[in-house]
mmCIF file of C-alpha atoms in Angstrom:
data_model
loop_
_atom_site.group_PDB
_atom_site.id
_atom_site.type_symbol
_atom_site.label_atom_id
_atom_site.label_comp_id
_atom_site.label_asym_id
_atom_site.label_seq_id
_atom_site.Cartn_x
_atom_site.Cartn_y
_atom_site.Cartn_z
ATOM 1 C CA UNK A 1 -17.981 -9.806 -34.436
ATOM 2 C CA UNK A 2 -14.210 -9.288 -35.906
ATOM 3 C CA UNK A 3 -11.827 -9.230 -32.889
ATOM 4 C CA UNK A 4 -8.979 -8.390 -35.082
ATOM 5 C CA UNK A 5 -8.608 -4.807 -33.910
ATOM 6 C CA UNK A 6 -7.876 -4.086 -30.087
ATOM 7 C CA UNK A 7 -10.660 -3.860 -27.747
ATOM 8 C CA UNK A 8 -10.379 -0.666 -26.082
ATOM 9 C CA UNK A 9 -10.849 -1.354 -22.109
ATOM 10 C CA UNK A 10 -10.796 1.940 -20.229
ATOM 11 C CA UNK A 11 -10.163 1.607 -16.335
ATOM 12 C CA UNK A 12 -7.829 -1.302 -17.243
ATOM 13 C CA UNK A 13 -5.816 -0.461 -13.731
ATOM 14 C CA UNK A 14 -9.383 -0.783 -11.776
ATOM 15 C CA UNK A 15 -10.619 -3.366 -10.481
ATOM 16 C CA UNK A 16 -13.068 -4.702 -13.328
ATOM 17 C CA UNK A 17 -11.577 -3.277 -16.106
ATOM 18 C CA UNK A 18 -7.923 -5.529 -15.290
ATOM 19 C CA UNK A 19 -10.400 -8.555 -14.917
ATOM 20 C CA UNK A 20 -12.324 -8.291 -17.639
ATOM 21 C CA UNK A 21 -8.946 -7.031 -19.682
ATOM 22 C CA UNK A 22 -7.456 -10.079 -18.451
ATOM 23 C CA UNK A 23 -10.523 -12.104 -19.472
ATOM 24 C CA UNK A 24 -9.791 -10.839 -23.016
ATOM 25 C CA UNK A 25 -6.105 -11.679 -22.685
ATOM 26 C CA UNK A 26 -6.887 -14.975 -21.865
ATOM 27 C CA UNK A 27 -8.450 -15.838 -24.894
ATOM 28 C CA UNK A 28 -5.884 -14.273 -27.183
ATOM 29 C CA UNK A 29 -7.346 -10.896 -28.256
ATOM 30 C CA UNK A 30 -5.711 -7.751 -28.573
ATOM 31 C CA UNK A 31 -6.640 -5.185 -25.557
ATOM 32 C CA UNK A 32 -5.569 -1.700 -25.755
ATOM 33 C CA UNK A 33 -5.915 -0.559 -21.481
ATOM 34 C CA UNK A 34 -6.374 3.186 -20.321
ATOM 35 C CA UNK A 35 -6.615 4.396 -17.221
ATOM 36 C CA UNK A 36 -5.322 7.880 -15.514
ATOM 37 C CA UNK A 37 -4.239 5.448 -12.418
ATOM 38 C CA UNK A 38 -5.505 8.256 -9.632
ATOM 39 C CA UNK A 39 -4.912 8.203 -6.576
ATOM 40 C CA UNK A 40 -8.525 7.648 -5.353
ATOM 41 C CA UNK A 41 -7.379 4.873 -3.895
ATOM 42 C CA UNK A 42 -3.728 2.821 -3.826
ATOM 43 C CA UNK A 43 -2.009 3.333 -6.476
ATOM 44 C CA UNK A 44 0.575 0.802 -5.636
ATOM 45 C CA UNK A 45 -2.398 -1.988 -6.542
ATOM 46 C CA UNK A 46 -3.535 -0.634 -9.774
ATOM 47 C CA UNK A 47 -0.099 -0.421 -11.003
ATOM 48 C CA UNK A 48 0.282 -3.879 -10.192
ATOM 49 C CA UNK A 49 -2.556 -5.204 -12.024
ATOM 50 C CA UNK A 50 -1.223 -3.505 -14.966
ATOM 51 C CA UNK A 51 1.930 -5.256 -14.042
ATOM 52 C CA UNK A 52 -0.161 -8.469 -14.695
ATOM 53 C CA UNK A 53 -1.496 -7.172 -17.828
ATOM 54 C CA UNK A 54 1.640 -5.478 -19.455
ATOM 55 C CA UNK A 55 2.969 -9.270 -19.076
ATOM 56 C CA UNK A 56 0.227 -10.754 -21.421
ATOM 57 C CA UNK A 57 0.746 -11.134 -25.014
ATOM 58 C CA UNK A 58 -1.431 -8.908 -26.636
ATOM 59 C CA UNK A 59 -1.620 -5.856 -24.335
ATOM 60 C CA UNK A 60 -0.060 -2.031 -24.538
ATOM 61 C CA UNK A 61 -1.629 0.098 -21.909
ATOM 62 C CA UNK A 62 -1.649 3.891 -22.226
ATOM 63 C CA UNK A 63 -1.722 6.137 -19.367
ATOM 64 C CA UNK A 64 -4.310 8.598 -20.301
ATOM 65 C CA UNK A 65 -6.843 11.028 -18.600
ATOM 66 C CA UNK A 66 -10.166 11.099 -20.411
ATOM 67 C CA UNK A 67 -11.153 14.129 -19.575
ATOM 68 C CA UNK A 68 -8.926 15.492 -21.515
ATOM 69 C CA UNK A 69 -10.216 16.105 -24.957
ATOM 70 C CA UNK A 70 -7.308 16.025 -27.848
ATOM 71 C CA UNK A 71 -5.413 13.205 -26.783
ATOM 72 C CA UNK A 72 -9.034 11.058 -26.586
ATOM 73 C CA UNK A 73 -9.350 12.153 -29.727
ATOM 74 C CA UNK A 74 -5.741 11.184 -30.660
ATOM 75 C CA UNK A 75 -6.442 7.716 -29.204
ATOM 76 C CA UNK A 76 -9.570 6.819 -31.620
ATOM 77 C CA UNK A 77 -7.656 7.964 -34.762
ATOM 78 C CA UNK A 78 -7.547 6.056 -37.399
ATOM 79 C CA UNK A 79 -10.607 3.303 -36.652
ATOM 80 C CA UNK A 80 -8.225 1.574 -34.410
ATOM 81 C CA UNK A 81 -10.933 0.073 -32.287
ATOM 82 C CA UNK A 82 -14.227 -1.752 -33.652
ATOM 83 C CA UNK A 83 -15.303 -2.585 -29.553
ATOM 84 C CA UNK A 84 -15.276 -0.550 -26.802
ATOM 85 C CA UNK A 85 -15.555 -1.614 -22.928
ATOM 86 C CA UNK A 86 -15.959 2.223 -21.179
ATOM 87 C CA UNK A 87 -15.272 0.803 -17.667
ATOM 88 C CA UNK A 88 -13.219 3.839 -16.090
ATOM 89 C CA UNK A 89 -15.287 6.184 -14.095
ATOM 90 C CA UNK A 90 -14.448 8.053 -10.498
ATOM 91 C CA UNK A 91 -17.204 5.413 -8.599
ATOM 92 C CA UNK A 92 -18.363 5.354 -4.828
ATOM 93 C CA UNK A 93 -21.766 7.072 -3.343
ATOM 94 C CA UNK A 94 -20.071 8.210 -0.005
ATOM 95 C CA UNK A 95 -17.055 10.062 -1.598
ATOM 96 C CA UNK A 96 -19.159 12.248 -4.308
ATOM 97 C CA UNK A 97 -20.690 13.603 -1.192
ATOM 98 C CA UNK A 98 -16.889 15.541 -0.800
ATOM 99 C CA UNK A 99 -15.354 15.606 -3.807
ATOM 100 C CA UNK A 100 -18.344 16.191 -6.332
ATOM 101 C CA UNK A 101 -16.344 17.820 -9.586
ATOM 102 C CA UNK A 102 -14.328 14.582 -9.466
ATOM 103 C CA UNK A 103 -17.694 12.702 -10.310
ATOM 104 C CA UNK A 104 -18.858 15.387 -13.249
ATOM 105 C CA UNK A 105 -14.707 15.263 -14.687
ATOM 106 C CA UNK A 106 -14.583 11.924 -14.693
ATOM 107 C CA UNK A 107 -17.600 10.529 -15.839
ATOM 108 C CA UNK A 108 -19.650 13.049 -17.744
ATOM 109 C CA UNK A 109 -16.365 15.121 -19.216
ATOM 110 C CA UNK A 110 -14.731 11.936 -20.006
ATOM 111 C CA UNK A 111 -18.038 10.349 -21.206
ATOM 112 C CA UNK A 112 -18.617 12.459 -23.918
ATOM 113 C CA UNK A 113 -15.037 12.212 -25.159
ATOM 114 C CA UNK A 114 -15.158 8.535 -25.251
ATOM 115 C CA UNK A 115 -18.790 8.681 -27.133
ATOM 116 C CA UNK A 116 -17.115 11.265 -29.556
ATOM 117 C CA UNK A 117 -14.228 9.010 -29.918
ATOM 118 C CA UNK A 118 -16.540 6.233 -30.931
ATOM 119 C CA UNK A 119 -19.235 8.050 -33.289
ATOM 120 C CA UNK A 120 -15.829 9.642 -35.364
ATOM 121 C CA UNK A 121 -14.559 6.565 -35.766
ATOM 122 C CA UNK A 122 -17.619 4.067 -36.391
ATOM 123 C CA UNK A 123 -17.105 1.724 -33.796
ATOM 124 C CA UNK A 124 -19.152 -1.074 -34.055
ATOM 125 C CA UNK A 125 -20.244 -1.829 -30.380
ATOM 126 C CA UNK A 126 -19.796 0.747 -27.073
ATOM 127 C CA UNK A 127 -20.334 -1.339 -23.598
ATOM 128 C CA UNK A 128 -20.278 1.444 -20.826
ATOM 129 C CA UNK A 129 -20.521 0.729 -17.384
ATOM 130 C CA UNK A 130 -23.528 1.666 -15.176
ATOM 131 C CA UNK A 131 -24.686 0.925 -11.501
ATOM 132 C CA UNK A 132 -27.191 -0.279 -9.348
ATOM 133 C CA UNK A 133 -26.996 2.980 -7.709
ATOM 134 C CA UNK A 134 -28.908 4.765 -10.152
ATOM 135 C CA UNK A 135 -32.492 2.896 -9.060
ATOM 136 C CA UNK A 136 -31.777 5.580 -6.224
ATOM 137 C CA UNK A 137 -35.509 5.717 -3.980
ATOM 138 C CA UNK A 138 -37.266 2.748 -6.273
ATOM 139 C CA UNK A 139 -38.196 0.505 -3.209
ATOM 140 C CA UNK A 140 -39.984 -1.838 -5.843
ATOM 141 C CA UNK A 141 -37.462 -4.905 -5.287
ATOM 142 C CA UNK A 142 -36.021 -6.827 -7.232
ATOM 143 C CA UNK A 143 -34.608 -3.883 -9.264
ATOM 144 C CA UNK A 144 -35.827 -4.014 -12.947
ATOM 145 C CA UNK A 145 -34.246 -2.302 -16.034
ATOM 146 C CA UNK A 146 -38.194 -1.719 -17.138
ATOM 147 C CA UNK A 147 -38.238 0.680 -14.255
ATOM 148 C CA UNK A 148 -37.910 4.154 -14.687
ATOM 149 C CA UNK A 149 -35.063 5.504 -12.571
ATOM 150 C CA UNK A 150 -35.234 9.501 -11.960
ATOM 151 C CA UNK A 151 -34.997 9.855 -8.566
ATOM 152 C CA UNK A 152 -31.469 9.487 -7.467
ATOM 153 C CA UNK A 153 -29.797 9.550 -3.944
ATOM 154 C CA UNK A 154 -26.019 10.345 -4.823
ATOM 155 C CA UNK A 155 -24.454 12.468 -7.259
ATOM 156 C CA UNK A 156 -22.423 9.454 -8.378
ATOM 157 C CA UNK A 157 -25.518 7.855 -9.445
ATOM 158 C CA UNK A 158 -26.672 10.672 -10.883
ATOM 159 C CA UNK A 159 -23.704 10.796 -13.196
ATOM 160 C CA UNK A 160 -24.125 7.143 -14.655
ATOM 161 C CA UNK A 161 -28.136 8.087 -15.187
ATOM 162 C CA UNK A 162 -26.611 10.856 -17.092
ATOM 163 C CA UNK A 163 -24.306 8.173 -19.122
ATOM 164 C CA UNK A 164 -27.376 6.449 -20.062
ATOM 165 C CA UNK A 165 -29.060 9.284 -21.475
ATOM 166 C CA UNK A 166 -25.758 10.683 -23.234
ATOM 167 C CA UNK A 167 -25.305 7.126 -24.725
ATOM 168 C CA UNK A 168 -28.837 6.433 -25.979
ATOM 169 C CA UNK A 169 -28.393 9.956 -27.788
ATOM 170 C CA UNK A 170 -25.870 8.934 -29.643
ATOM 171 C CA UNK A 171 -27.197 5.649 -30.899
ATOM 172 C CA UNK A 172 -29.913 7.562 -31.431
ATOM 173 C CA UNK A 173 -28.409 10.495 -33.546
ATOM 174 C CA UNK A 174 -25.667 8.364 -35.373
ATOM 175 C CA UNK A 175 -26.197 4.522 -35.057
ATOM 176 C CA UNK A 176 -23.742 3.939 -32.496
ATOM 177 C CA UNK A 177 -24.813 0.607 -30.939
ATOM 178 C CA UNK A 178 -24.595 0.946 -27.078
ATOM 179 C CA UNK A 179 -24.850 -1.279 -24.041
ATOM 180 C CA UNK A 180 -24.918 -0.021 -20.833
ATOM 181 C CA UNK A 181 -24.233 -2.694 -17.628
ATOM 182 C CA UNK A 182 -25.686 -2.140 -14.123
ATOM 183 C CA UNK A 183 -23.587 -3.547 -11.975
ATOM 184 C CA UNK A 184 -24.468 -5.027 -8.601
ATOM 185 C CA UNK A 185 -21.902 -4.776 -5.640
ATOM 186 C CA UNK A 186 -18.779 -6.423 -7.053
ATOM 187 C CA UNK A 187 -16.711 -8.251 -5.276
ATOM 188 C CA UNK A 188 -13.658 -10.596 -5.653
ATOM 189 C CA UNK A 189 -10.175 -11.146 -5.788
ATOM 190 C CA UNK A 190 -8.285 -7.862 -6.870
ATOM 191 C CA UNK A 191 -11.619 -5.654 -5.591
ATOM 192 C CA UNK A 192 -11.623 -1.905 -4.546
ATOM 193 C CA UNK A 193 -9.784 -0.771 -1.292
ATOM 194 C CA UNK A 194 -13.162 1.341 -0.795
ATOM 195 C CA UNK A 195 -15.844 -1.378 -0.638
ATOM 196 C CA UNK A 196 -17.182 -3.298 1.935
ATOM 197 C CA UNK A 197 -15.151 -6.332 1.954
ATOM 198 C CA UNK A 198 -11.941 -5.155 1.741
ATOM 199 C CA UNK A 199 -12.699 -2.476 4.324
ATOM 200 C CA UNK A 200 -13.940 -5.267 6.384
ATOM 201 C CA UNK A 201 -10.997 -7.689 5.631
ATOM 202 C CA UNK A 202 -8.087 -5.534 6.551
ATOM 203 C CA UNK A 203 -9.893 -4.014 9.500
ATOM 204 C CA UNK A 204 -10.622 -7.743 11.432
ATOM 205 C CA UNK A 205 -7.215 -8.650 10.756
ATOM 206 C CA UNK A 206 -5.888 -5.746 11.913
ATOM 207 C CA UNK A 207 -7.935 -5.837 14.940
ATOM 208 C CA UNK A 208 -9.839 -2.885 14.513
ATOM 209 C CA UNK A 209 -13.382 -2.266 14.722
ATOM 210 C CA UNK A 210 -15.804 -2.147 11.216
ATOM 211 C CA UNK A 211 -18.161 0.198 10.529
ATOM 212 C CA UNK A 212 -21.794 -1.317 10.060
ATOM 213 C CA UNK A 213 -24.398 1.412 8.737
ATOM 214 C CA UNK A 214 -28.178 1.617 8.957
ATOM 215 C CA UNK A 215 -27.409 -0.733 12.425
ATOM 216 C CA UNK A 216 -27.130 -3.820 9.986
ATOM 217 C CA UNK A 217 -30.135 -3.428 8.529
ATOM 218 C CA UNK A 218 -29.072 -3.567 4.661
ATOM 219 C CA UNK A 219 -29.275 -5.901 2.151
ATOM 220 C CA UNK A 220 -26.648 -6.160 -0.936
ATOM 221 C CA UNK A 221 -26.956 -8.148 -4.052
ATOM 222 C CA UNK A 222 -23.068 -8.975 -4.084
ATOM 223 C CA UNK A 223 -21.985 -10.365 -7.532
ATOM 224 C CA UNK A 224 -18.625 -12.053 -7.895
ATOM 225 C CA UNK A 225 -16.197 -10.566 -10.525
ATOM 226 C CA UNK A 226 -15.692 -13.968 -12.339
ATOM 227 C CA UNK A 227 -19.830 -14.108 -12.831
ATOM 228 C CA UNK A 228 -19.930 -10.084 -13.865
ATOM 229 C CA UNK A 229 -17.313 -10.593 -16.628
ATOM 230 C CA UNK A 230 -17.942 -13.572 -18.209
ATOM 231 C CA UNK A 231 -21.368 -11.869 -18.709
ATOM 232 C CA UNK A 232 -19.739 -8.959 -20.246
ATOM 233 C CA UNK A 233 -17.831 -11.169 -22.352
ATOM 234 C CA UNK A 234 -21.582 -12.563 -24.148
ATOM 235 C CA UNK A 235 -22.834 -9.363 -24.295
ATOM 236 C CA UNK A 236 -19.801 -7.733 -25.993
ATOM 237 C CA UNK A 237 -20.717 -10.149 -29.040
ATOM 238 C CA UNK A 238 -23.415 -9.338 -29.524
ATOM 239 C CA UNK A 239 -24.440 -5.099 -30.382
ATOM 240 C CA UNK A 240 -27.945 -4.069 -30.012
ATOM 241 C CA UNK A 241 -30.532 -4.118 -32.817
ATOM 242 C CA UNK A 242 -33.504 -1.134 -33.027
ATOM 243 C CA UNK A 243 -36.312 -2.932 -31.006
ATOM 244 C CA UNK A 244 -38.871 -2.488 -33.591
ATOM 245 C CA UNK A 245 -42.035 -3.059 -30.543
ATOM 246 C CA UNK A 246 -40.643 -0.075 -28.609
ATOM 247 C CA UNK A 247 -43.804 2.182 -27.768
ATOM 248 C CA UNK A 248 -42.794 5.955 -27.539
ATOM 249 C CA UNK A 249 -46.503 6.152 -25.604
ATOM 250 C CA UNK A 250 -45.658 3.413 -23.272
ATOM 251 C CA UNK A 251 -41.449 4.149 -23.133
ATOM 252 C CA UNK A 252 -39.438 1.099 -21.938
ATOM 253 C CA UNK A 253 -36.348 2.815 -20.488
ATOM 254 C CA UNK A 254 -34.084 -0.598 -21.236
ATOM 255 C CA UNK A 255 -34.457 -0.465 -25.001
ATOM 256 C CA UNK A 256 -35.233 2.071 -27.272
ATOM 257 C CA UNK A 257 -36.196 2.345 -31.326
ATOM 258 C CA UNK A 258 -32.535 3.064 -31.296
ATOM 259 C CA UNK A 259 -29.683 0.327 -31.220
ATOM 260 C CA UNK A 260 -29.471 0.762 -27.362
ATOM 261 C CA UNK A 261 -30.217 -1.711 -24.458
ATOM 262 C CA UNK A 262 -29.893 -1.945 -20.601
ATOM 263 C CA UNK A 263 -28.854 -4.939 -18.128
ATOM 264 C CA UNK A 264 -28.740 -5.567 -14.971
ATOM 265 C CA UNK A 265 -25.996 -7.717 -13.368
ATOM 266 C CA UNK A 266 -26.566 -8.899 -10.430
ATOM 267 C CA UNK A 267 -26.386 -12.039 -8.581
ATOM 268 C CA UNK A 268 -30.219 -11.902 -7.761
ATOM 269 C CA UNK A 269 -29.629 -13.325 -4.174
ATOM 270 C CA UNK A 270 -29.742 -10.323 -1.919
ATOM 271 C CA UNK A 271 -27.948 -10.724 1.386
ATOM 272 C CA UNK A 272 -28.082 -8.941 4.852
ATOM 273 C CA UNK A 273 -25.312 -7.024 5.515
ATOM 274 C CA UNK A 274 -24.609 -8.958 8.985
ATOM 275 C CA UNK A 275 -24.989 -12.121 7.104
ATOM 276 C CA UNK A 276 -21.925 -10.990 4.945
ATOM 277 C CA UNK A 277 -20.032 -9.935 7.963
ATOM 278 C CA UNK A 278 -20.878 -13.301 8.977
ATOM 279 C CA UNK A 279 -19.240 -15.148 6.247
ATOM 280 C CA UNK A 280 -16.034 -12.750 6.478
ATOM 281 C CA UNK A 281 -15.554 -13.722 9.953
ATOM 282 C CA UNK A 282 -16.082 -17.284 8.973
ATOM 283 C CA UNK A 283 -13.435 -17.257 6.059
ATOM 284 C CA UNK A 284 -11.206 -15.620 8.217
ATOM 285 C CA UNK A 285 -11.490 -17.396 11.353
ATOM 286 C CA UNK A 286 -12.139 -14.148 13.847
ATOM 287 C CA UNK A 287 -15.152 -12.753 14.898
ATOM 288 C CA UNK A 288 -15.075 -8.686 14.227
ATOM 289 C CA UNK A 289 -15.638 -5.962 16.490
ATOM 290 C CA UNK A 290 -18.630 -3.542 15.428
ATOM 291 C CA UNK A 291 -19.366 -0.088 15.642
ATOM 292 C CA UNK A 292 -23.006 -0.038 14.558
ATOM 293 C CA UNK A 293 -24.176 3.203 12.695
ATOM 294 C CA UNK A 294 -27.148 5.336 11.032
ATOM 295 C CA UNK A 295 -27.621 4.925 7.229
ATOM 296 C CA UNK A 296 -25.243 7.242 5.404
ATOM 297 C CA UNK A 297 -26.445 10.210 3.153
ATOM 298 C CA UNK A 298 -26.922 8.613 -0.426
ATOM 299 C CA UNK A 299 -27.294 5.037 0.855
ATOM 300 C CA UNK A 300 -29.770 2.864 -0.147
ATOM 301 C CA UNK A 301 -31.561 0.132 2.662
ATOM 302 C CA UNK A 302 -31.604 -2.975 -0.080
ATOM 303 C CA UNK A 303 -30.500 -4.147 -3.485
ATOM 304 C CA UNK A 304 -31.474 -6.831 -5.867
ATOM 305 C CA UNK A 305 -31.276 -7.012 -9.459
ATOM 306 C CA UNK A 306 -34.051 -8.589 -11.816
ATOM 307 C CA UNK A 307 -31.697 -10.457 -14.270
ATOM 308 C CA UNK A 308 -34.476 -11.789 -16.498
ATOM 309 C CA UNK A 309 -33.695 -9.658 -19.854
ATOM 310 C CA UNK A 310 -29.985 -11.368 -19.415
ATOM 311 C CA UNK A 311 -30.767 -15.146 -19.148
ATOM 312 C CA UNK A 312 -33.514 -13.843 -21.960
ATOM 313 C CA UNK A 313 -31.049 -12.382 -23.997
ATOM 314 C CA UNK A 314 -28.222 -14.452 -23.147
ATOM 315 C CA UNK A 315 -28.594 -17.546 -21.733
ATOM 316 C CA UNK A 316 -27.076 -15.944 -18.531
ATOM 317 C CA UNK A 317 -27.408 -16.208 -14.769
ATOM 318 C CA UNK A 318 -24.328 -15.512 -11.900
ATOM 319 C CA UNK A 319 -23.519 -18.709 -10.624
ATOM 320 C CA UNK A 320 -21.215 -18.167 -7.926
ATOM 321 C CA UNK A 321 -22.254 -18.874 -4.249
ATOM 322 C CA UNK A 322 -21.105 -15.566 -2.052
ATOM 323 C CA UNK A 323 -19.078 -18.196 0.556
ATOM 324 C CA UNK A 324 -17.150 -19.052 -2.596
ATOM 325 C CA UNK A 325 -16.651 -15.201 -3.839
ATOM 326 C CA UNK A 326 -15.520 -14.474 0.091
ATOM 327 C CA UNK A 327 -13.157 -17.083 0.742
ATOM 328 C CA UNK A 328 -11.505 -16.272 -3.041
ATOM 329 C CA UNK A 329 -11.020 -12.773 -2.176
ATOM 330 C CA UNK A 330 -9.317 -13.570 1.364
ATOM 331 C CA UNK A 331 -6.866 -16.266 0.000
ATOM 332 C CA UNK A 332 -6.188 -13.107 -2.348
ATOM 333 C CA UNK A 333 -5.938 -10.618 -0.096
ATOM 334 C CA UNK A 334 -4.011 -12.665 2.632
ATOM 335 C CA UNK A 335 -1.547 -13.414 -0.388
ATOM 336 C CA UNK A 336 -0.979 -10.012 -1.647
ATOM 337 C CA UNK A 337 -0.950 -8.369 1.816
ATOM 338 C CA UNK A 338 1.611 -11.194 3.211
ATOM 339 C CA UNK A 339 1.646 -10.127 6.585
ATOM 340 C CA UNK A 340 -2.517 -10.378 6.281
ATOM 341 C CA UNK A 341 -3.087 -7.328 8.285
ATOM 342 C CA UNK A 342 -1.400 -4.136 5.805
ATOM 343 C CA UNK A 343 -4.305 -3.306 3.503
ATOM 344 C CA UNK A 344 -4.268 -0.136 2.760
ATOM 345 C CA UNK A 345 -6.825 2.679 3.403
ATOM 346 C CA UNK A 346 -7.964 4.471 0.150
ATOM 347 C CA UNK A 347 -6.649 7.829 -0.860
ATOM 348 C CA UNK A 348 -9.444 10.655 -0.251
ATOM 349 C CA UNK A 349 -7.537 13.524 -0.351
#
């Protein structure tokens, strides 16, 4: 593909959208970043990864709700963008269970203004997040994008089901080659105040107890930032093609007689949650106190992607072993948060 335009990276202030725009960066292409920077969670970090950005070559971010339709359109004017990496979205199971308009503003409302964006100006190749969360009460393990996925357990995952659909309408009804990405619990240096191992990080060090659901009894298929976007860095290369086997009597929900595809990412290696608390205490050198608790409305008991269409497709696998994701993220996070115990609790209100 031609990189001379800008690729549009939305969520360039979250946590895999500033990687992966950084990724870009790195290689010496043009990256346009949007994000509304919220205040879901600390906005004190994301403006400081777009502190990091805004002093790449290369880079002009632009503050920017999606949900709001004219200046979207504003933004796609002109073809300016021939890639687009859709990675802002409000995320998290627990909080859609409080705040559920967030969840429909941010990622169907803003959805269909980025797809609208993209089919008005022909761009080449839309890569839209997604999430393991959508395989929802499948208990058929590992996790496979030939599954269907209808039964959801959180709104939130009901919204990125909903991206899927939206998305594979619109390669459908005007060509526009789409990719959406499942991810699989991702972790690393620079990760969300609301998941596990940051929650878990600033609570040991600040002596305070952690909160284990389901009694321990969960399994995660963690999958370290550096593996997640160096797979979305293939993948952007390469749009999908019409998959001229597709069977509308036997419908494979990962491809489609449209240009349109699925992936997982994952790291394929699930591991008990106690297991990971394990390794935290390791890397951090203090055991943690525990207040063990039932599973959580819209939780799922285990995770595990099937990666096989990837290393297919790609010549991809995550290669990264979790001890070596965990210790990474706590010589981060002991560095950022210099007095190692100051993390900061995300914003719910």
């Amino acid at each position: 593909m031609d990189f001379k335009k800008p690729v549009l990276v939305t969520g360039a202030a979250g946590f895999i959208g500033f990687q992966f725009a950084r990724k870009l960066l790195g290689e010496g292409l043009p990256v346009v970043g949007v994000d509304s920077v919220n205040d879901y969670y600390d906005p004190t970090l994301k403006w400081k990864r777009v502190e990091i950005l805004e002093g790449c070559p290369g880079f002009e971010f632009i503050r920017l709700d999606l949900s709001e339709r004219n200046p979207v359109r504003d933004l796609f004017a002109g073809g300016r963008f021939d890639t687009v990496v859709h990675l802002a979205a409000q995320a998290g199971v627990r909080y859609s269970l409080v705040n559920p308009h967030a969840y429909t503003q941010s990622n169907i409302t803003a959805f269909i203004n980025i797809l609208e964006g993209c089919r008005a100006s022909r761009v080449s190749h839309l890569v839209f997040a997604s999430t393991s969360s959508v395989y929802g009460a499948n208990e058929k393990i590992p996790f496979s994008v030939h599954d269907n996925v209808d039964h959801p357990v959180s709104l939130y995952a009901a919204t990125k089901k909903a991206n899927e659909l939206m998305a594979h309408t619109y390669a459908h009804l005007y060509g526009l080659p789409c990719t959406g990405l499942r991810f699989f619990t991702v972790y690393g240096p620079w990760g969300r105040p609301d998941m596990a191992l940051f929650l878990f990080t600033r609570a040991i060090l600040a002596g305070e107890p952690i909160d284990v659901f389901n009694y321990g009894r969960m399994g995660r298929d963690f999958t370290f930032i550096d593996d997640i976007t160096a797979a979305m860095r293939v993948i952007m290369e390469k749009p999908p093609q019409p998959n001229p086997d597709w069977d509308a009597r036997s419908p494979d929900p990962s491809t489609s007689f449209a240009p349109y595809r699925i992936y997982n990412i994952g790291n394929n290696k699930p591991v008990k949650l106690l297991d990971f608390i394990a390794i935290i205490e390791e890397c951090l050198g203090i055991e943690a106190k525990k207040n063990f608790l039932p599973m959580q409305p819209g939780d799922v008991k285990e995770t595990c992607a099937d990666i096989e269409d990837l290393a297919r497709d790609f010549g991809f696998r995550p290669s990264t072993p979790l001890r070596e994701g965990v210790s990474r993220f706590v010589e981060w996070y002991k560095s950022y948060y210099s007095d190692g115990a100051s993390g900061e609790k995300p914003n719910k209100t």
